[in-house]
Structure formats: structure tokens, C-alpha cells
Coordinates of C-alpha atoms in Angstrom, one line a residue:
M45 CA 139.9 105.6 222.1
M46 CA 136.2 106.4 222.6
V47 CA 136.1 108.0 219.1
T48 CA 137.7 105.0 217.5
L49 CA 135.2 102.6 219.1
R50 CA 132.3 104.8 218.1
V51 CA 133.5 104.9 214.5
R52 CA 133.9 101.1 214.3
A53 CA 130.4 100.7 215.7
H54 CA 128.9 102.9 213.1
R55 CA 130.9 101.0 210.4
A56 CA 129.4 97.7 211.6
A57 CA 125.9 99.1 211.0
L58 CA 126.7 100.0 207.4
A59 CA 126.0 96.6 205.7
P60 CA 122.3 96.5 206.6
L61 CA 121.9 100.1 205.5
A62 CA 123.5 99.4 202.2
V63 CA 121.1 96.5 201.6
A64 CA 118.2 98.8 202.5
A65 CA 119.5 101.5 200.0
L66 CA 119.7 98.8 197.3
L67 CA 116.1 97.8 198.0
A68 CA 114.9 101.4 198.0
A69 CA 116.6 102.1 194.7
A70 CA 115.0 99.0 193.1
S71 CA 111.5 99.7 194.6
P72 CA 110.2 101.9 191.7
L73 CA 110.9 99.2 189.1
S74 CA 109.8 96.4 191.4
A75 CA 106.4 98.1 191.8
Q76 CA 105.9 98.1 188.1
R77 CA 106.6 94.4 187.5
P78 CA 103.8 91.9 187.4
T79 CA 103.1 90.1 190.6
A80 CA 102.4 86.8 188.8
A81 CA 104.7 83.9 189.6
P82 CA 107.6 83.8 187.0
R83 CA 107.5 81.0 184.5
P84 CA 110.6 78.7 184.6
L85 CA 112.2 78.6 181.2
S86 CA 115.1 76.5 180.0
L87 CA 116.9 76.8 176.7
T88 CA 115.4 73.5 175.6
D89 CA 111.9 74.8 176.4
A90 CA 112.6 78.0 174.5
L91 CA 113.7 76.1 171.4
R92 CA 110.7 73.9 171.6
L93 CA 108.3 76.9 171.9
A94 CA 110.0 78.8 169.1
G95 CA 109.8 75.8 166.7
A96 CA 106.1 75.6 167.1
T97 CA 105.3 79.4 166.9
S98 CA 107.9 80.8 164.6
E99 CA 106.5 82.9 161.7
A100 CA 109.7 82.3 159.6
V101 CA 109.2 78.5 159.8
E102 CA 105.5 78.8 159.0
L103 CA 106.4 80.9 155.9
A104 CA 108.9 78.3 154.8
R105 CA 106.4 75.5 155.3
A106 CA 103.9 77.5 153.2
G107 CA 106.5 77.9 150.5
A108 CA 107.1 74.1 150.5
K109 CA 103.4 73.5 150.3
R110 CA 103.1 75.8 147.3
E111 CA 105.9 73.9 145.6
R112 CA 104.2 70.6 146.2
G113 CA 101.1 72.0 144.6
Q114 CA 103.1 73.2 141.6
Q115 CA 104.8 69.8 141.3
A116 CA 101.3 68.1 141.2
Q117 CA 100.4 70.6 138.4
A118 CA 103.5 69.7 136.4
R119 CA 102.8 66.0 136.9
S120 CA 99.2 66.4 135.7
A121 CA 100.4 67.7 132.3
G122 CA 101.5 64.2 131.3
L123 CA 98.4 62.4 132.6
P124 CA 95.0 62.0 130.8
Q125 CA 92.6 64.9 131.2
V126 CA 88.9 64.1 131.4
N127 CA 86.2 66.7 131.6
T128 CA 82.4 66.4 131.7
T129 CA 79.9 68.8 130.3
L130 CA 76.1 69.3 130.8
N131 CA 74.3 71.7 128.7
W132 CA 70.6 72.7 128.3
Q133 CA 69.6 75.0 125.5
R134 CA 66.3 76.8 124.4
Q135 CA 66.1 77.8 120.7
L136 CA 64.3 81.2 120.4
Q137 CA 64.6 81.2 116.5
N138 CA 65.8 78.4 114.4
Q139 CA 66.1 78.1 110.6
F140 CA 65.3 74.4 110.7
A141 CA 62.1 75.1 112.6
A142 CA 61.2 77.7 110.0
V143 CA 61.8 75.1 107.2
A144 CA 59.6 72.6 109.1
N145 CA 56.8 75.1 109.6
R146 CA 56.9 76.2 106.0
G147 CA 56.7 72.6 104.8
G148 CA 53.8 71.8 107.1
G149 CA 51.7 74.8 105.7
G150 CA 52.2 74.2 101.9
G151 CA 49.3 73.5 99.4
A152 CA 48.7 70.5 97.1
G153 CA 51.0 69.8 94.2
T154 CA 54.4 68.5 93.6
G155 CA 56.1 71.4 95.3
G156 CA 53.9 71.1 98.4
G157 CA 54.7 67.4 98.6
A158 CA 58.4 68.1 98.4
D159 CA 58.2 70.6 101.2
S160 CA 56.1 68.3 103.4
S161 CA 58.7 65.5 102.9
Q162 CA 61.5 67.9 103.9
A163 CA 59.6 69.0 107.0
D164 CA 59.1 65.4 108.1
N165 CA 62.7 64.6 107.7
P166 CA 64.1 63.2 111.0
I167 CA 67.3 65.3 110.7
T168 CA 65.2 68.4 110.3
R169 CA 63.2 67.5 113.4
I170 CA 66.3 67.1 115.4
F171 CA 67.8 70.4 114.5
A172 CA 64.3 72.1 114.6
S173 CA 63.7 71.0 118.2
P174 CA 63.1 74.0 120.5
Y175 CA 64.9 72.3 123.4
N176 CA 68.3 70.6 123.4
F177 CA 69.8 68.6 126.3
N178 CA 73.5 67.7 125.9
F179 CA 75.7 65.6 128.2
G180 CA 79.3 64.8 127.2
L181 CA 82.7 63.4 128.2
I182 CA 85.9 64.8 126.7
A183 CA 89.3 63.1 127.3
S184 CA 92.8 64.0 126.0
Q185 CA 96.2 62.4 126.4
P186 CA 99.5 63.9 125.3
L187 CA 101.4 61.3 123.3
Y188 CA 104.6 63.3 122.5
T189 CA 105.6 66.8 123.8
G190 CA 109.3 66.9 122.9
G191 CA 110.3 66.5 126.5
R192 CA 108.5 69.5 127.7
V193 CA 106.3 67.7 130.3
A194 CA 109.2 65.6 131.6
A195 CA 111.4 68.7 132.0
G196 CA 108.6 70.5 133.8
M197 CA 108.1 67.6 136.2
R198 CA 111.9 67.4 137.0
G199 CA 112.1 71.2 137.5
A200 CA 109.1 71.1 139.9
R201 CA 110.7 68.3 141.9
Y202 CA 113.9 70.2 142.3
A203 CA 112.0 73.3 143.3
R204 CA 110.1 71.3 145.9
E205 CA 113.3 69.8 147.4
S206 CA 114.8 73.3 147.5
A207 CA 111.7 74.5 149.5
D208 CA 112.1 71.6 151.9
L209 CA 115.7 72.7 152.5
A210 CA 114.3 76.2 153.2
I211 CA 112.3 74.8 156.1
T212 CA 115.4 73.2 157.6
S213 CA 117.3 76.5 157.1
A214 CA 114.5 78.5 158.7
E215 CA 114.3 76.1 161.7
A216 CA 118.1 76.4 162.2
Q217 CA 118.0 80.2 162.0
V218 CA 115.2 80.3 164.6
Q219 CA 117.2 78.0 166.9
L220 CA 120.3 80.3 166.6
D221 CA 118.1 83.5 167.2
V222 CA 116.4 82.0 170.2
T223 CA 119.8 80.8 171.7
S224 CA 121.3 84.2 171.1
A225 CA 118.2 85.9 172.7
Y226 CA 118.2 83.5 175.7
Y227 CA 121.9 84.1 176.5
D228 CA 121.5 87.8 175.8
A229 CA 118.8 87.8 178.5
L230 CA 121.1 85.9 180.9
L231 CA 123.9 88.3 180.1
A232 CA 121.7 91.3 180.7
E233 CA 120.6 89.8 184.0
R234 CA 124.2 89.3 185.0
L235 CA 125.1 92.8 184.1
A236 CA 122.2 94.2 186.1
I237 CA 123.3 92.2 189.1
I238 CA 126.8 93.7 188.7
A239 CA 125.4 97.2 188.4
D240 CA 123.3 96.7 191.5
S241 CA 126.4 95.5 193.4
A242 CA 128.4 98.4 192.2
F243 CA 125.8 100.9 193.3
V244 CA 125.6 99.3 196.8
Q245 CA 129.4 99.5 197.0
A246 CA 129.4 103.2 196.1
E247 CA 126.6 103.8 198.6
R248 CA 128.6 102.0 201.3
T249 CA 131.7 104.0 200.5
L250 CA 129.6 107.3 200.7
R251 CA 128.3 106.3 204.1
Q252 CA 131.8 105.4 205.4
V253 CA 133.0 108.8 204.3
Q254 CA 130.0 110.5 205.8
L255 CA 130.7 108.8 209.1
T256 CA 134.3 109.8 209.1
R257 CA 133.3 113.3 208.1
N258 CA 131.0 113.6 211.1
V259 CA 133.8 112.8 213.5
G260 CA 136.2 115.2 211.7
S261 CA 138.5 112.6 210.1
T262 CA 137.7 113.4 206.5
S263 CA 137.5 116.6 204.5
E264 CA 134.4 118.0 202.8
F265 CA 136.2 117.4 199.4
E266 CA 136.3 113.6 200.0
L267 CA 132.6 113.6 201.0
I268 CA 131.6 115.4 197.8
R269 CA 133.7 113.1 195.7
A270 CA 132.1 110.0 197.2
R271 CA 128.6 111.4 196.7
V272 CA 129.4 112.3 193.0
T273 CA 130.8 108.8 192.5
R274 CA 127.6 107.3 193.9
D275 CA 125.4 109.5 191.8
N276 CA 127.4 108.7 188.7
Q277 CA 126.8 105.0 189.3
R278 CA 123.0 105.4 189.1
P279 CA 122.7 105.9 185.3
A280 CA 124.6 102.7 184.8
L281 CA 122.2 100.9 187.2
L282 CA 119.2 102.2 185.3
Q283 CA 120.7 101.4 181.9
A284 CA 121.5 97.8 183.0
R285 CA 117.9 97.3 184.2
T286 CA 116.5 98.7 181.0
T287 CA 118.8 96.4 178.9
R288 CA 117.6 93.5 181.0
E289 CA 113.9 94.2 180.3
T290 CA 114.6 94.8 176.6
A291 CA 116.4 91.4 176.3
L292 CA 113.4 89.7 178.1
I293 CA 110.9 91.5 175.8
R294 CA 112.8 90.3 172.7
L295 CA 112.9 86.7 174.1
R296 CA 109.2 86.8 174.8
Q297 CA 108.5 88.1 171.3
L298 CA 110.5 85.2 169.7
L299 CA 108.5 82.7 171.8
D300 CA 105.1 84.4 171.3
L301 CA 104.7 84.7 175.0
P302 CA 102.6 87.5 176.7
A303 CA 104.5 90.8 176.9
D304 CA 103.9 90.9 180.7
Q305 CA 104.9 87.2 181.4
P306 CA 107.6 87.1 184.1
L307 CA 110.4 84.6 183.1
Q308 CA 112.8 82.7 185.3
L309 CA 115.7 81.6 183.1
T310 CA 116.9 78.3 184.6
D311 CA 120.0 77.6 182.5
S312 CA 123.4 78.9 183.3
I313 CA 125.2 81.2 180.9
A314 CA 128.2 78.9 181.1
E315 CA 129.8 76.2 183.2
L316 CA 131.8 77.4 186.1
P317 CA 135.4 77.7 185.3
V318 CA 138.2 76.2 187.2
P319 CA 140.2 79.0 188.9
A320 CA 143.7 79.4 187.5
S321 CA 146.4 78.3 189.9
A322 CA 149.0 81.0 190.8
P323 CA 152.5 80.3 189.5
A324 CA 154.8 78.8 192.2
G325 CA 158.0 80.4 193.2
A326 CA 159.2 84.0 193.3
I327 CA 159.7 86.1 190.3
A328 CA 163.3 85.9 189.2
T329 CA 163.5 88.6 186.6
I330 CA 161.4 91.5 185.2
N331 CA 162.4 90.7 181.6
V332 CA 159.4 89.8 179.4
N333 CA 159.6 87.4 176.5
A334 CA 157.3 88.8 173.9
D335 CA 156.8 85.5 172.1
S336 CA 155.7 83.7 175.3
V337 CA 153.4 86.6 176.3
L338 CA 151.8 86.9 172.9
A339 CA 151.5 83.2 172.3
A340 CA 148.0 81.8 172.0
D341 CA 146.5 79.8 174.8
P342 CA 147.4 76.2 174.2
R343 CA 144.0 75.0 175.4
V344 CA 142.1 76.9 172.7
P345 CA 143.2 75.2 169.4
G346 CA 142.4 71.7 170.7
E347 CA 138.9 72.8 171.9
V348 CA 138.2 74.6 168.6
S349 CA 139.4 71.7 166.5
R350 CA 137.2 69.3 168.5
L351 CA 134.1 71.5 167.9
V352 CA 134.9 72.1 164.3
A353 CA 135.4 68.4 163.7
A354 CA 132.0 67.7 165.2
S355 CA 130.3 70.0 162.7
D356 CA 130.2 69.6 159.0
T357 CA 131.7 72.9 157.7
A358 CA 132.1 71.8 154.0
A359 CA 130.6 74.2 151.6
R360 CA 128.7 71.4 149.7
A361 CA 126.9 70.5 153.0
R362 CA 125.4 74.0 153.5
A363 CA 121.7 74.2 152.9
A364 CA 122.1 77.5 151.0
V365 CA 124.6 75.8 148.6
R366 CA 122.3 72.8 148.1
Q367 CA 119.4 75.2 147.4
A368 CA 121.5 77.1 144.8
A369 CA 122.4 73.7 143.2
Y370 CA 118.7 72.9 143.0
G371 CA 118.2 76.3 141.4
V372 CA 120.6 75.4 138.7
N373 CA 118.7 72.2 138.0
V374 CA 115.4 74.1 137.9
A375 CA 116.9 76.6 135.4
E376 CA 118.3 73.8 133.2
Q377 CA 114.9 72.0 133.1
Q378 CA 113.2 75.3 132.3
L379 CA 115.6 75.7 129.4
R380 CA 114.9 72.2 128.2
A381 CA 111.2 72.7 128.4
T382 CA 111.5 76.0 126.5
K383 CA 113.5 74.4 123.7
A384 CA 110.9 71.6 123.4
Q385 CA 108.5 74.2 122.0
R386 CA 110.3 74.0 118.7
L387 CA 109.4 70.3 118.4
P388 CA 106.0 68.9 117.2
Q389 CA 103.4 67.9 119.8
L390 CA 101.1 64.9 119.4
S391 CA 98.0 64.3 121.4
A392 CA 95.0 62.0 121.3
T393 CA 91.5 63.2 122.1
T394 CA 88.1 61.6 122.4
N395 CA 84.6 63.2 122.7
Y396 CA 81.6 61.2 123.8
Q397 CA 78.2 62.9 123.8
R398 CA 74.5 62.1 124.4
L399 CA 72.1 64.5 122.7
A400 CA 68.4 64.9 123.5
P401 CA 66.6 67.2 121.1
T402 CA 63.0 67.3 122.4
P403 CA 59.9 69.5 121.9
T404 CA 59.5 69.7 125.7
V405 CA 61.6 71.4 128.3
L406 CA 63.2 68.2 129.6
P407 CA 63.7 64.8 127.9
R408 CA 60.9 62.3 128.6
S409 CA 63.1 59.2 128.8
L410 CA 66.6 57.9 128.2
S411 CA 65.6 56.8 124.7
D412 CA 65.5 60.5 123.7
F413 CA 69.3 60.7 124.1
L414 CA 71.1 60.1 120.8
P415 CA 74.8 59.0 120.9
N416 CA 77.7 61.1 119.4
W417 CA 81.3 59.7 119.8
T418 CA 84.4 60.9 118.1
V419 CA 88.1 59.9 118.4
G420 CA 91.0 61.9 117.0
I421 CA 94.8 62.4 117.0
G422 CA 96.2 66.0 116.7
L423 CA 99.6 67.1 115.6
S424 CA 100.8 70.7 116.1
Y425 CA 104.0 72.3 115.0
P426 CA 105.1 75.9 115.4
L427 CA 106.0 77.0 111.9
F428 CA 106.4 80.7 112.7
T429 CA 106.0 82.5 116.0
G430 CA 107.5 85.9 115.2
G431 CA 110.5 85.2 117.4
N432 CA 108.5 84.4 120.5
V433 CA 110.1 80.9 121.1
R434 CA 113.6 82.2 120.4
G435 CA 113.1 85.0 122.9
Q436 CA 111.9 82.5 125.5
I437 CA 115.0 80.3 124.9
T438 CA 117.3 83.3 125.2
A439 CA 115.7 84.3 128.5
A440 CA 115.9 80.7 129.8
E441 CA 119.6 80.5 128.8
A442 CA 120.3 83.7 130.8
G443 CA 118.5 82.1 133.8
V444 CA 120.8 79.1 133.7
V445 CA 123.9 81.4 133.7
E446 CA 122.5 83.4 136.6
A447 CA 121.7 80.2 138.6
R448 CA 125.2 78.9 138.1
Q449 CA 126.8 82.2 139.2
R450 CA 124.6 82.2 142.3
L451 CA 125.8 78.7 143.0
K452 CA 129.4 79.8 142.7
Q453 CA 128.7 82.8 145.0
A454 CA 127.0 80.5 147.5
E455 CA 130.0 78.1 147.6
E456 CA 132.4 81.0 148.1
G457 CA 130.2 82.5 150.8
A458 CA 129.8 79.2 152.6
T459 CA 133.6 78.7 152.6
L460 CA 134.1 82.2 154.0
D461 CA 131.2 81.7 156.5
A462 CA 132.8 78.5 157.9
R463 CA 136.2 80.2 158.3
L464 CA 134.7 83.2 160.1
A465 CA 132.6 81.0 162.3
A466 CA 135.8 79.1 163.4
L467 CA 137.6 82.4 164.0
Q468 CA 134.6 83.7 166.0
L469 CA 134.7 80.5 168.1
T470 CA 138.5 80.8 168.6
E471 CA 138.0 84.4 169.8
A472 CA 135.2 83.5 172.1
E473 CA 137.1 80.5 173.5
T474 CA 140.2 82.6 174.0
N475 CA 138.3 85.3 175.8
W476 CA 136.6 82.7 178.0
Q477 CA 139.9 81.0 179.0
A478 CA 141.4 84.4 179.7
S479 CA 138.6 85.4 182.0
I480 CA 139.1 82.3 184.2
G481 CA 140.3 83.6 187.5
T482 CA 140.3 87.3 186.6
A483 CA 137.0 87.9 188.3
E484 CA 138.0 86.1 191.5
Q485 CA 141.3 88.1 191.6
A486 CA 139.4 91.4 191.0
Q487 CA 137.0 90.5 193.8
R488 CA 139.9 89.8 196.1
A489 CA 141.6 93.1 195.1
Y490 CA 138.4 95.1 195.9
A491 CA 138.0 93.4 199.3
I492 CA 141.6 94.4 200.1
A493 CA 141.1 97.9 198.8
E494 CA 138.0 98.3 200.9
V495 CA 139.8 97.3 204.0
R496 CA 142.7 99.6 203.2
F497 CA 140.3 102.5 202.7
R498 CA 138.4 101.7 205.9
E499 CA 141.6 101.7 207.9
G500 CA 142.8 104.9 206.3
I501 CA 145.7 103.4 204.5
S502 CA 144.6 104.2 200.9
T503 CA 142.6 106.9 199.3
Q504 CA 139.1 106.9 197.8
L505 CA 140.6 107.1 194.3
E506 CA 142.3 103.7 194.8
L507 CA 139.0 102.2 196.0
S508 CA 137.1 103.6 193.0
E509 CA 139.6 102.3 190.5
T510 CA 139.5 98.9 192.1
R511 CA 135.7 98.9 192.0
V512 CA 135.8 99.8 188.3
Q513 CA 138.3 96.9 187.6
L514 CA 135.9 94.5 189.5
Q515 CA 133.0 95.7 187.4
Q516 CA 134.9 95.3 184.2
A517 CA 136.2 91.8 185.1
L518 CA 132.7 90.6 186.0
A519 CA 131.2 92.1 182.9
N520 CA 133.9 90.7 180.6
R521 CA 133.5 87.3 182.1
A522 CA 129.7 87.3 181.5
R523 CA 130.1 88.6 177.9
A524 CA 132.8 85.9 177.2
A525 CA 130.5 83.2 178.5
R526 CA 127.6 84.5 176.3
D527 CA 129.7 84.8 173.2
L528 CA 131.2 81.3 173.7
Q529 CA 127.7 79.7 174.0
V530 CA 126.4 81.5 170.9
A531 CA 129.5 80.7 168.9
R532 CA 129.2 77.0 169.8
K533 CA 125.6 76.9 168.8
R534 CA 126.3 78.7 165.5
L535 CA 129.0 76.2 164.6
E536 CA 126.6 73.3 165.5
L537 CA 123.9 74.7 163.2
L538 CA 126.2 75.9 160.5
P539 CA 125.3 73.3 157.8
Y540 CA 121.6 74.4 158.0
L541 CA 121.9 78.2 158.5
P542 CA 121.4 80.6 155.7
L543 CA 124.5 82.5 154.6
S544 CA 125.2 85.7 156.5
A545 CA 125.7 88.9 154.6
G546 CA 129.4 89.3 155.6
G547 CA 130.2 85.9 157.2
A548 CA 129.7 85.2 160.9
S549 CA 127.6 87.6 162.7
V550 CA 129.0 90.1 165.2
P551 CA 128.6 89.1 168.8
M552 CA 125.3 90.6 170.0
S553 CA 126.8 91.3 173.4
A554 CA 128.8 94.1 171.9
S555 CA 125.6 96.2 171.9
M556 CA 125.1 95.4 175.6
N557 CA 128.1 97.2 177.1
M558 CA 127.3 98.4 180.5
G559 CA 128.4 102.0 181.3
I560 CA 131.0 101.9 184.1
S561 CA 131.9 105.1 185.9
R562 CA 134.1 105.9 188.7

């Protein structure tokens, strides 16, 4: 009786020791963490920060700005073009000056008089001036271009609208990436808590076996087995903590936060489920109806249908499909503009100048400026280009074919993407509904198994298996919650997201499996 009471007293002291062991195991990592107060961060705050700092969104906005500039360039081709010129010129040698000098130095006689008259000619003096000051205005206006300018303007407008869609698509992709990273961090935190709890449970089991070994109630084999089980749980603990830190680093990177900024994620990974009620009555038979067992959860189709109906999953509504349609329009306008090169082009020009030929460096007054104004209409027609125009038309026709095929591929990909997104949501919703109550039952089973082991009714193997089941149930529940949240967000943003390579993306929680050992 004294031995029994002493064992129970030692068992009562195990809980504080287990907590101390957990704190000791966590102390190396805790010492490395920043001591600054953690920053509270909700999913709404994360989405707001990402929208203001995302490089992908800024690149899309820069592309839209470039397209607006090109649209302005295309529009300017149909508007008047006015240029101004200002020119100062010094004549080092001039044939007109030579004629004037020769006429001024001639002798008497008829020939000399003729030369002198030629040198005094005003036209000769103008062209013989050593300095010339020229100011001019040149204006041109295309009158007829065969539709080339109009086609270029329409093509530039379609390109700009496609670039605007690229901004919306980039913003939607950033929202999905941040949502996924946020719930990945919550999932990693949850898995780390599960790993901590499993390590504490293994440590408590080891201390119970050590205590019973000291009083001679347990063999050395059971003690060694409990110690190995505890040691095997340590790698899973360290892996879970590393995964948690990795998820937080990725989230900070997406939000452009300092790498050492502690974060406190305030949102929950999912709403708390309602525990499933146990079936009433005793089991009447052990026969299993395969159809009823394999039937889908009746709650899932209605929830999936509601979410799908709230999102526009039509292929024509996808941003990628609309961009591809704009690409077809741009290619068609490019073909039209290229074909217009075969047509004549008509333009009007005018050139107004004020010339000031003076013997001094600069004109002395405004009266020294002489007017010169011309107006003209020009017509150009490509008679022979050596096949250049025909080659450009052939290339433009190929561009139209490529754009139409890309549109068809985008429509098919959007249809497949929508179906896979609905399937992914169905899978996530099914897993979430299936996890309701499982974790609570596993927790209850482990509590019973721990009591049975403490009282000597069951073996350490039964306790270890029950602990593994509890870890798996808790981890599966956390992963199902994360996948459900991401699948809902993806379906919500589906009309604006770019097409994925192979349809809906694989749940990222698949890469966050926590190692579970016995």
C-alpha cells in the first residue's frame, strides 16, 4: 500500500515536469527570436499591404502605362504635326560673294559696267551675305492613309485595355498568393503546436515508465522503448518549428516586411465546426452497405453549388480569355494597317520661314527678316517594294491566326480551370466535413488510453498508437481547414486569376506534412 501511494504521488508531480521539459526544449529557439513585440496581422491587413507593395502589380501597372503611351503615339499619327526650326549659318566661302567681289573690282568699259550691275543685284547680295539667320515653322497633316492610322489607333486601344486587365489579373493573383501564404503560416503554427504537444506527451510517458521502473514494476525494455519513442518525436518537433518559421518568412516577403519582424496572426484558420452527434441506439448488425458508406456527404454538394453560383466561372468572364480576345483584335488591326500600305497616301504640308541674310553676325532689326512661305499637297504610292509589303502582310496574317488559336486555348483552359477549381473545392469541403468530430474523438481516445496505461491495463504500444492517431487527426483537421479557405478564395477570384498551367493548383499544405513517429 505504501508503494502504491508513493507511485501515485510521483505521478501527480509529472504534469509540471512535463511543462518544464517543453519549455526547456523550446528555449534554444526562443532565445534566437526577436524580443520586439509581435505585430498583429489579420488577413485583411495582409491583403492591403500586399496590394500596395507587390512587384507583380507594379510591373503590370508599368505595362499599362507603356500601352497608354503607345496609344498616344498612334493617335498622334492622325493629328497635325508642327515643328519649328532656328538656324544660324556662317559662310566661309560663297560663289555669290566671289561674283560680287569680282564685279566690284572691274575696270571701265562695257564689261566692267555689266559686272558692277551684277554685283549690285539684290539677289546676289542676299546669297552673298556671310551670315544667315533662319527661323521657320513646318506643319503637315495626313489627309488619307488608306485606314492605316485608324487601324493603328484601334489596335493601340485594344492593347491598352488588355494591359488594364493584366493589372486586375496581377492583383487577383497577389490576393490568392497572400491568402495561401497567410493560411500556410496558420497551418504551420497549428502543426507546431501539435508537435509540441506530442513531444510533451512522449516525455510524460517516459517519466511514468521511469517512475514505475524505479519501483520495479516495469522492465528495462519498456523504459528503453519509451525513451526511443520520445527521442524519435524530437525531429518532428524541430521540423514543425522550421516549417513555421519558413511560412512566416514567405509571408513577410510577400508583404515587404522586415525579415525579423515578429507577427501575430489574428485570424482563425477556419470557423469552429459543430461536433458530430453520435448515432442513437445500439448497433443491430455488422453488415455494411457499400453504397451508403461510399456515398458523398449530402452537405457538400449544396455548399459547393452555393459558392460556385456566387462566382462567375464562365470562360468568357476570365481575364485571360478577355486578354486573348483583345490580342485577336490587335492582330486584326495590325493586318489592316499593313494592307493599307498598298494604298496611296495623301498629305498636306506648309512651310513658313523668315530669312535674315546680313553682313553682320546677328540681324540688326526685324526688317532684315525676309518672308518665305510655301504650301503643298503630296501623294505617294508604292509602285514596287521588292516584296517587302507582301512579306509584312503574310507575317500579319500569321499573327492573326496565332492570336485566334491562343484565344481558343485560353477558352479551353478557362473551362478546365473552372471545373478543376470546383473539384478542388468539393474535395476540400468533403475533407473538412469529414474532419468534424474526429479530432475530439481522437483526443478522448488518447485520454482513455493514458488512463489505461497509467493503471497498468494497457501497454505502451497501445498508448503510442493512440497518440499517433491523435496527431494525425489534429493535423488532418488543420490541413482541411487551410485547403478549404484557399479553395474558397481561389473560386472567389477565379474570373480575375491568370490561367494555371494544369488547372487548379495543388494544395500547398501537401508540402507541409509533419513527420509523425511512434
